[in-house]
């Protein structure tokens, strides 16, 4: 079934006349969206804890308040803080200050989709989720290139939720390419599926390709340039956006086209496995099992351990050496991650087997 798709002309800013926008959080999305809305002529204030992000908002000449004060003052509240802390901030600073007919706007469906946060029935609950990183939301607003968004209404207490949604989405720049209507659950599942079923699969193909070639004696520097650093792949992705996945093929040589189409069939076997794995991952997300796992007390320690193993693999050393020889900057974001203490691992005997599997798996990379 085709979704409703909205464009700039569908948003009417006069619905926001005299309304005050409260931006809660001034990070990646918060800053860009606040600046876009101000440029669109809206009155925006920023609610943040008293630290560097607040200072940044003040440097950008916004009036700043605490989160609780912002909830008291503003009509429409953009909740743009990390998803994993949202429900706690909502409970401690927002809930008791909410008023009838206010609206909360989320940039991710996650907390609502998996029932982690339940706003009262007398406010509007809206989704404006840019398919674009924060800096792109600002850049593409300024250079008028635009970006796609998923938008939706979860709760319509004012009776005007759709009009308010479209007006706010227009002001943020979220209708500039198109706003595609989705439920909060659809948005959240699409996002998580990309992260959990596409990302790891793509990563496996990429890392295996590099290891296969380097293992056969091809110079790592040439291999990394061929597969990643040349930018040819990201350029191909851009062309997919311009003309479509199938049609972009015409930009490649005849040899390239024949080779990749004729060899694709060899991957039939793994293709079946991939589909099955993706179904599993999708079901795990849709059922809310993933959200429950991530909420659980073991997940944060598991995350630390996974990250440790993930960042200490031989592949990381191989890549750093290649980058050094290519005069490319080496940014080790994970330099300081220490080996998890044995007593910490022991404390979590339940996941000992999982950790062993991880260690074993990453030895091959
Ligand atoms: P950020 O990590 O950039 O958020 C940082 C902001 O959150 C700062 O203002 C920070 O202020 C505040 N914050 C962090 N911890 C706390 C806390 N414990 N209490 C109160 N405030 C806190 O978030 P993003 O902009 O990346 O994400 C915001 C929303 O946008 C999320 O729902 C995300 O899923 C969604 N989204 C993000 C995209 C992206 O590209 N990043 C793309 C599309 C959607 P301080 O630490 O000073 O308190």
PDB file of C-alpha atoms in Angstrom, residues 138-340:
ATOM      1  CA  UNK A 138      21.307  22.190   8.429  1.00  0.00           C
ATOM      2  CA  UNK A 139      23.538  22.125   5.349  1.00  0.00           C
ATOM      3  CA  UNK A 140      20.768  20.902   3.056  1.00  0.00           C
ATOM      4  CA  UNK A 141      18.373  23.501   4.457  1.00  0.00           C
ATOM      5  CA  UNK A 142      20.889  26.237   3.659  1.00  0.00           C
ATOM      6  CA  UNK A 143      21.962  24.994   0.219  1.00  0.00           C
ATOM      7  CA  UNK A 144      18.365  23.997  -0.617  1.00  0.00           C
ATOM      8  CA  UNK A 145      19.330  20.453  -1.595  1.00  0.00           C
ATOM      9  CA  UNK A 146      16.714  19.130   0.822  1.00  0.00           C
ATOM     10  CA  UNK A 147      16.366  15.742   2.507  1.00  0.00           C
ATOM     11  CA  UNK A 148      13.746  13.015   2.987  1.00  0.00           C
ATOM     12  CA  UNK A 149      11.911  12.433   6.273  1.00  0.00           C
ATOM     13  CA  UNK A 150       9.470  10.030   7.858  1.00  0.00           C
ATOM     14  CA  UNK A 151       6.604  11.867   9.506  1.00  0.00           C
ATOM     15  CA  UNK A 152       3.514  10.767  11.411  1.00  0.00           C
ATOM     16  CA  UNK A 153       0.894  11.383  14.073  1.00  0.00           C
ATOM     17  CA  UNK A 154       0.683   8.971  16.996  1.00  0.00           C
ATOM     18  CA  UNK A 155      -1.826  10.921  19.048  1.00  0.00           C
ATOM     19  CA  UNK A 156      -4.152  13.754  18.001  1.00  0.00           C
ATOM     20  CA  UNK A 157      -5.441  15.512  21.125  1.00  0.00           C
ATOM     21  CA  UNK A 158      -5.745  18.975  19.580  1.00  0.00           C
ATOM     22  CA  UNK A 159      -7.780  17.767  16.605  1.00  0.00           C
ATOM     23  CA  UNK A 160      -5.231  19.620  14.457  1.00  0.00           C
ATOM     24  CA  UNK A 161      -2.251  17.304  14.850  1.00  0.00           C
ATOM     25  CA  UNK A 162      -1.761  16.699  11.110  1.00  0.00           C
ATOM     26  CA  UNK A 163      -1.763  20.422  10.295  1.00  0.00           C
ATOM     27  CA  UNK A 164       0.671  21.131  13.140  1.00  0.00           C
ATOM     28  CA  UNK A 165       2.869  18.245  12.030  1.00  0.00           C
ATOM     29  CA  UNK A 166       3.057  19.455   8.427  1.00  0.00           C
ATOM     30  CA  UNK A 167       3.733  23.055   9.453  1.00  0.00           C
ATOM     31  CA  UNK A 168       6.530  22.043  11.849  1.00  0.00           C
ATOM     32  CA  UNK A 169       7.973  19.593   9.320  1.00  0.00           C
ATOM     33  CA  UNK A 170       8.051  22.342   6.693  1.00  0.00           C
ATOM     34  CA  UNK A 171       9.835  24.724   9.101  1.00  0.00           C
ATOM     35  CA  UNK A 172      12.484  22.104   9.924  1.00  0.00           C
ATOM     36  CA  UNK A 173      13.055  21.477   6.205  1.00  0.00           C
ATOM     37  CA  UNK A 174      11.675  17.948   6.540  1.00  0.00           C
ATOM     38  CA  UNK A 175       9.310  18.291   3.567  1.00  0.00           C
ATOM     39  CA  UNK A 176      12.011  19.670   1.283  1.00  0.00           C
ATOM     40  CA  UNK A 177      12.456  16.406  -0.655  1.00  0.00           C
ATOM     41  CA  UNK A 178       9.384  14.673   0.756  1.00  0.00           C
ATOM     42  CA  UNK A 179       7.826  13.672   4.078  1.00  0.00           C
ATOM     43  CA  UNK A 180       6.702  10.051   3.885  1.00  0.00           C
ATOM     44  CA  UNK A 181       3.961   9.168   6.367  1.00  0.00           C
ATOM     45  CA  UNK A 182       4.838   6.232   8.634  1.00  0.00           C
ATOM     46  CA  UNK A 183       3.805   5.018  12.051  1.00  0.00           C
ATOM     47  CA  UNK A 184       6.294   5.357  14.914  1.00  0.00           C
ATOM     48  CA  UNK A 185       6.726   1.574  14.826  1.00  0.00           C
ATOM     49  CA  UNK A 186       7.481   1.505  11.089  1.00  0.00           C
ATOM     50  CA  UNK A 187      10.083   4.249  11.492  1.00  0.00           C
ATOM     51  CA  UNK A 188      11.745   2.520  14.422  1.00  0.00           C
ATOM     52  CA  UNK A 189      11.773  -0.908  12.778  1.00  0.00           C
ATOM     53  CA  UNK A 190      13.180   0.429   9.494  1.00  0.00           C
ATOM     54  CA  UNK A 191      15.945   2.183  11.395  1.00  0.00           C
ATOM     55  CA  UNK A 192      16.829  -0.819  13.543  1.00  0.00           C
ATOM     56  CA  UNK A 193      16.654  -3.211  10.583  1.00  0.00           C
ATOM     57  CA  UNK A 194      19.152  -1.071   8.657  1.00  0.00           C
ATOM     58  CA  UNK A 195      21.461  -1.108  11.681  1.00  0.00           C
ATOM     59  CA  UNK A 196      21.045  -4.786  12.575  1.00  0.00           C
ATOM     60  CA  UNK A 197      20.340  -6.669   9.361  1.00  0.00           C
ATOM     61  CA  UNK A 198      21.835  -4.566   6.578  1.00  0.00           C
ATOM     62  CA  UNK A 199      24.847  -3.036   8.389  1.00  0.00           C
ATOM     63  CA  UNK A 200      26.393  -6.237   9.752  1.00  0.00           C
ATOM     64  CA  UNK A 201      25.763  -8.137   6.503  1.00  0.00           C
ATOM     65  CA  UNK A 202      27.355  -5.396   4.434  1.00  0.00           C
ATOM     66  CA  UNK A 203      30.229  -5.175   6.950  1.00  0.00           C
ATOM     67  CA  UNK A 204      30.878  -8.903   6.644  1.00  0.00           C
ATOM     68  CA  UNK A 205      31.076  -8.738   2.845  1.00  0.00           C
ATOM     69  CA  UNK A 206      33.378  -5.732   2.977  1.00  0.00           C
ATOM     70  CA  UNK A 207      35.747  -7.091   5.619  1.00  0.00           C
ATOM     71  CA  UNK A 208      35.819 -10.540   4.048  1.00  0.00           C
ATOM     72  CA  UNK A 209      36.619  -9.008   0.658  1.00  0.00           C
ATOM     73  CA  UNK A 210      39.535  -7.091   2.168  1.00  0.00           C
ATOM     74  CA  UNK A 211      40.834 -10.124   4.072  1.00  0.00           C
ATOM     75  CA  UNK A 212      40.504 -12.413   1.030  1.00  0.00           C
ATOM     76  CA  UNK A 213      42.592 -10.107  -1.140  1.00  0.00           C
ATOM     77  CA  UNK A 214      45.179  -9.237   1.517  1.00  0.00           C
ATOM     78  CA  UNK A 215      45.428 -12.966   2.385  1.00  0.00           C
ATOM     79  CA  UNK A 216      46.349 -13.648  -1.235  1.00  0.00           C
ATOM     80  CA  UNK A 217      49.181 -11.127  -1.078  1.00  0.00           C
ATOM     81  CA  UNK A 218      47.572  -8.024  -2.598  1.00  0.00           C
ATOM     82  CA  UNK A 219      48.959  -4.841  -0.976  1.00  0.00           C
ATOM     83  CA  UNK A 220      46.588  -3.672   1.794  1.00  0.00           C
ATOM     84  CA  UNK A 221      46.984  -0.051   0.678  1.00  0.00           C
ATOM     85  CA  UNK A 222      45.737  -0.924  -2.830  1.00  0.00           C
ATOM     86  CA  UNK A 223      42.944  -3.102  -1.455  1.00  0.00           C
ATOM     87  CA  UNK A 224      41.609  -0.414   0.908  1.00  0.00           C
ATOM     88  CA  UNK A 225      41.757   2.193  -1.879  1.00  0.00           C
ATOM     89  CA  UNK A 226      40.011  -0.165  -4.321  1.00  0.00           C
ATOM     90  CA  UNK A 227      37.150  -1.041  -1.979  1.00  0.00           C
ATOM     91  CA  UNK A 228      36.725   2.017   0.222  1.00  0.00           C
ATOM     92  CA  UNK A 229      39.028   5.013   0.216  1.00  0.00           C
ATOM     93  CA  UNK A 230      38.752   5.891  -3.485  1.00  0.00           C
ATOM     94  CA  UNK A 231      35.176   6.980  -2.781  1.00  0.00           C
ATOM     95  CA  UNK A 232      34.066   5.037  -5.895  1.00  0.00           C
ATOM     96  CA  UNK A 233      31.594   3.042  -3.825  1.00  0.00           C
ATOM     97  CA  UNK A 234      30.005   6.053  -2.187  1.00  0.00           C
ATOM     98  CA  UNK A 235      29.848   7.689  -5.619  1.00  0.00           C
ATOM     99  CA  UNK A 236      28.019   4.604  -6.917  1.00  0.00           C
ATOM    100  CA  UNK A 237      25.572   4.954  -4.022  1.00  0.00           C
ATOM    101  CA  UNK A 238      24.953   8.547  -5.076  1.00  0.00           C
ATOM    102  CA  UNK A 239      24.236   7.392  -8.603  1.00  0.00           C
ATOM    103  CA  UNK A 240      21.777   4.816  -7.213  1.00  0.00           C
ATOM    104  CA  UNK A 241      19.876   7.732  -5.684  1.00  0.00           C
ATOM    105  CA  UNK A 242      19.962   9.655  -8.957  1.00  0.00           C
ATOM    106  CA  UNK A 243      18.910   6.946 -11.426  1.00  0.00           C
ATOM    107  CA  UNK A 244      18.014   3.833  -9.378  1.00  0.00           C
ATOM    108  CA  UNK A 245      19.802   0.656  -8.242  1.00  0.00           C
ATOM    109  CA  UNK A 246      19.443  -1.196 -11.527  1.00  0.00           C
ATOM    110  CA  UNK A 247      20.036   1.686 -13.907  1.00  0.00           C
ATOM    111  CA  UNK A 248      23.254   2.866 -12.263  1.00  0.00           C
ATOM    112  CA  UNK A 249      24.826  -0.253 -13.776  1.00  0.00           C
ATOM    113  CA  UNK A 250      25.083   1.571 -17.098  1.00  0.00           C
ATOM    114  CA  UNK A 251      27.732   3.853 -15.610  1.00  0.00           C
ATOM    115  CA  UNK A 252      30.115   0.877 -15.328  1.00  0.00           C
ATOM    116  CA  UNK A 253      32.138  -0.759 -18.118  1.00  0.00           C
ATOM    117  CA  UNK A 254      30.742  -3.654 -20.164  1.00  0.00           C
ATOM    118  CA  UNK A 255      33.295  -5.989 -18.545  1.00  0.00           C
ATOM    119  CA  UNK A 256      32.222  -4.853 -15.103  1.00  0.00           C
ATOM    120  CA  UNK A 257      28.540  -5.319 -15.895  1.00  0.00           C
ATOM    121  CA  UNK A 258      28.987  -8.787 -17.426  1.00  0.00           C
ATOM    122  CA  UNK A 259      31.260  -9.911 -14.575  1.00  0.00           C
ATOM    123  CA  UNK A 260      28.979  -8.819 -11.782  1.00  0.00           C
ATOM    124  CA  UNK A 261      25.718 -10.026 -13.310  1.00  0.00           C
ATOM    125  CA  UNK A 262      27.098 -13.421 -14.351  1.00  0.00           C
ATOM    126  CA  UNK A 263      28.821 -14.043 -10.979  1.00  0.00           C
ATOM    127  CA  UNK A 264      25.862 -12.925  -8.877  1.00  0.00           C
ATOM    128  CA  UNK A 265      24.339 -16.385  -9.201  1.00  0.00           C
ATOM    129  CA  UNK A 266      27.291 -17.922  -7.337  1.00  0.00           C
ATOM    130  CA  UNK A 267      26.056 -16.066  -4.258  1.00  0.00           C
ATOM    131  CA  UNK A 268      22.657 -17.793  -4.422  1.00  0.00           C
ATOM    132  CA  UNK A 269      23.512 -20.055  -1.483  1.00  0.00           C
ATOM    133  CA  UNK A 270      24.467 -17.249   0.900  1.00  0.00           C
ATOM    134  CA  UNK A 271      21.586 -15.191  -0.372  1.00  0.00           C
ATOM    135  CA  UNK A 272      19.154 -17.732   1.066  1.00  0.00           C
ATOM    136  CA  UNK A 273      20.996 -17.699   4.404  1.00  0.00           C
ATOM    137  CA  UNK A 274      20.989 -13.910   4.453  1.00  0.00           C
ATOM    138  CA  UNK A 275      17.230 -13.791   3.878  1.00  0.00           C
ATOM    139  CA  UNK A 276      16.636 -16.217   6.751  1.00  0.00           C
ATOM    140  CA  UNK A 277      18.919 -14.305   9.094  1.00  0.00           C
ATOM    141  CA  UNK A 278      17.253 -11.049   8.170  1.00  0.00           C
ATOM    142  CA  UNK A 279      13.819 -12.523   8.881  1.00  0.00           C
ATOM    143  CA  UNK A 280      15.037 -13.544  12.355  1.00  0.00           C
ATOM    144  CA  UNK A 281      16.474 -10.117  13.040  1.00  0.00           C
ATOM    145  CA  UNK A 282      13.282  -8.449  11.796  1.00  0.00           C
ATOM    146  CA  UNK A 283      11.048 -10.601  13.997  1.00  0.00           C
ATOM    147  CA  UNK A 284      13.266  -9.922  16.997  1.00  0.00           C
ATOM    148  CA  UNK A 285      12.917  -6.182  16.390  1.00  0.00           C
ATOM    149  CA  UNK A 286       9.179  -6.182  15.601  1.00  0.00           C
ATOM    150  CA  UNK A 287       8.289  -8.241  18.653  1.00  0.00           C
ATOM    151  CA  UNK A 288      10.029  -5.726  20.917  1.00  0.00           C
ATOM    152  CA  UNK A 289      12.579  -8.336  22.047  1.00  0.00           C
ATOM    153  CA  UNK A 290      15.502  -6.182  20.952  1.00  0.00           C
ATOM    154  CA  UNK A 291      14.193  -3.124  22.835  1.00  0.00           C
ATOM    155  CA  UNK A 292      13.678  -5.306  25.921  1.00  0.00           C
ATOM    156  CA  UNK A 293      17.215  -6.679  25.633  1.00  0.00           C
ATOM    157  CA  UNK A 294      18.734  -3.180  25.243  1.00  0.00           C
ATOM    158  CA  UNK A 295      16.752  -2.005  28.292  1.00  0.00           C
ATOM    159  CA  UNK A 296      17.984  -4.951  30.360  1.00  0.00           C
ATOM    160  CA  UNK A 297      20.706  -4.517  32.958  1.00  0.00           C
ATOM    161  CA  UNK A 298      23.173  -6.830  31.213  1.00  0.00           C
ATOM    162  CA  UNK A 299      23.091  -5.048  27.881  1.00  0.00           C
ATOM    163  CA  UNK A 300      25.238  -2.070  28.890  1.00  0.00           C
ATOM    164  CA  UNK A 301      28.062  -4.266  30.161  1.00  0.00           C
ATOM    165  CA  UNK A 302      27.706  -6.555  27.142  1.00  0.00           C
ATOM    166  CA  UNK A 303      27.967  -3.500  24.916  1.00  0.00           C
ATOM    167  CA  UNK A 304      31.249  -2.470  26.566  1.00  0.00           C
ATOM    168  CA  UNK A 305      32.680  -5.929  26.111  1.00  0.00           C
ATOM    169  CA  UNK A 306      31.544  -6.230  22.492  1.00  0.00           C
ATOM    170  CA  UNK A 307      33.000  -2.853  21.702  1.00  0.00           C
ATOM    171  CA  UNK A 308      36.289  -3.831  23.249  1.00  0.00           C
ATOM    172  CA  UNK A 309      36.620  -6.988  21.136  1.00  0.00           C
ATOM    173  CA  UNK A 310      35.339  -5.244  18.035  1.00  0.00           C
ATOM    174  CA  UNK A 311      37.953  -2.507  18.217  1.00  0.00           C
ATOM    175  CA  UNK A 312      40.993  -4.627  19.063  1.00  0.00           C
ATOM    176  CA  UNK A 313      40.787  -6.992  16.103  1.00  0.00           C
ATOM    177  CA  UNK A 314      43.845  -7.522  13.855  1.00  0.00           C
ATOM    178  CA  UNK A 315      41.889  -5.877  11.040  1.00  0.00           C
ATOM    179  CA  UNK A 316      42.109  -2.531  12.904  1.00  0.00           C
ATOM    180  CA  UNK A 317      45.927  -2.770  12.974  1.00  0.00           C
ATOM    181  CA  UNK A 318      46.044  -3.731   9.302  1.00  0.00           C
ATOM    182  CA  UNK A 319      43.903  -0.744   8.399  1.00  0.00           C
ATOM    183  CA  UNK A 320      45.854   1.731  10.524  1.00  0.00           C
ATOM    184  CA  UNK A 321      49.112   0.636   8.904  1.00  0.00           C
ATOM    185  CA  UNK A 322      47.623   1.056   5.439  1.00  0.00           C
ATOM    186  CA  UNK A 323      46.244   4.488   6.327  1.00  0.00           C
ATOM    187  CA  UNK A 324      49.625   5.598   7.668  1.00  0.00           C
ATOM    188  CA  UNK A 325      51.328   4.566   4.414  1.00  0.00           C
ATOM    189  CA  UNK A 326      48.658   6.410   2.443  1.00  0.00           C
ATOM    190  CA  UNK A 327      49.106   9.565   4.558  1.00  0.00           C
ATOM    191  CA  UNK A 328      45.484   9.342   5.672  1.00  0.00           C
ATOM    192  CA  UNK A 329      44.646  10.535   9.192  1.00  0.00           C
ATOM    193  CA  UNK A 330      44.466   7.861  11.854  1.00  0.00           C
ATOM    194  CA  UNK A 331      41.639   8.526  14.274  1.00  0.00           C
ATOM    195  CA  UNK A 332      41.528   5.960  17.037  1.00  0.00           C
ATOM    196  CA  UNK A 333      38.237   6.686  18.725  1.00  0.00           C
ATOM    197  CA  UNK A 334      38.656   3.633  20.918  1.00  0.00           C
ATOM    198  CA  UNK A 335      42.260   4.038  22.038  1.00  0.00           C
ATOM    199  CA  UNK A 336      41.318   4.198  25.683  1.00  0.00           C
ATOM    200  CA  UNK A 337      39.045   1.182  25.914  1.00  0.00           C
ATOM    201  CA  UNK A 338      40.798  -1.060  28.445  1.00  0.00           C
ATOM    202  CA  UNK A 339      40.455  -4.833  28.531  1.00  0.00           C
ATOM    203  CA  UNK A 340      37.349  -5.534  30.612  1.00  0.00           C
TER     204      UNK A 340
END
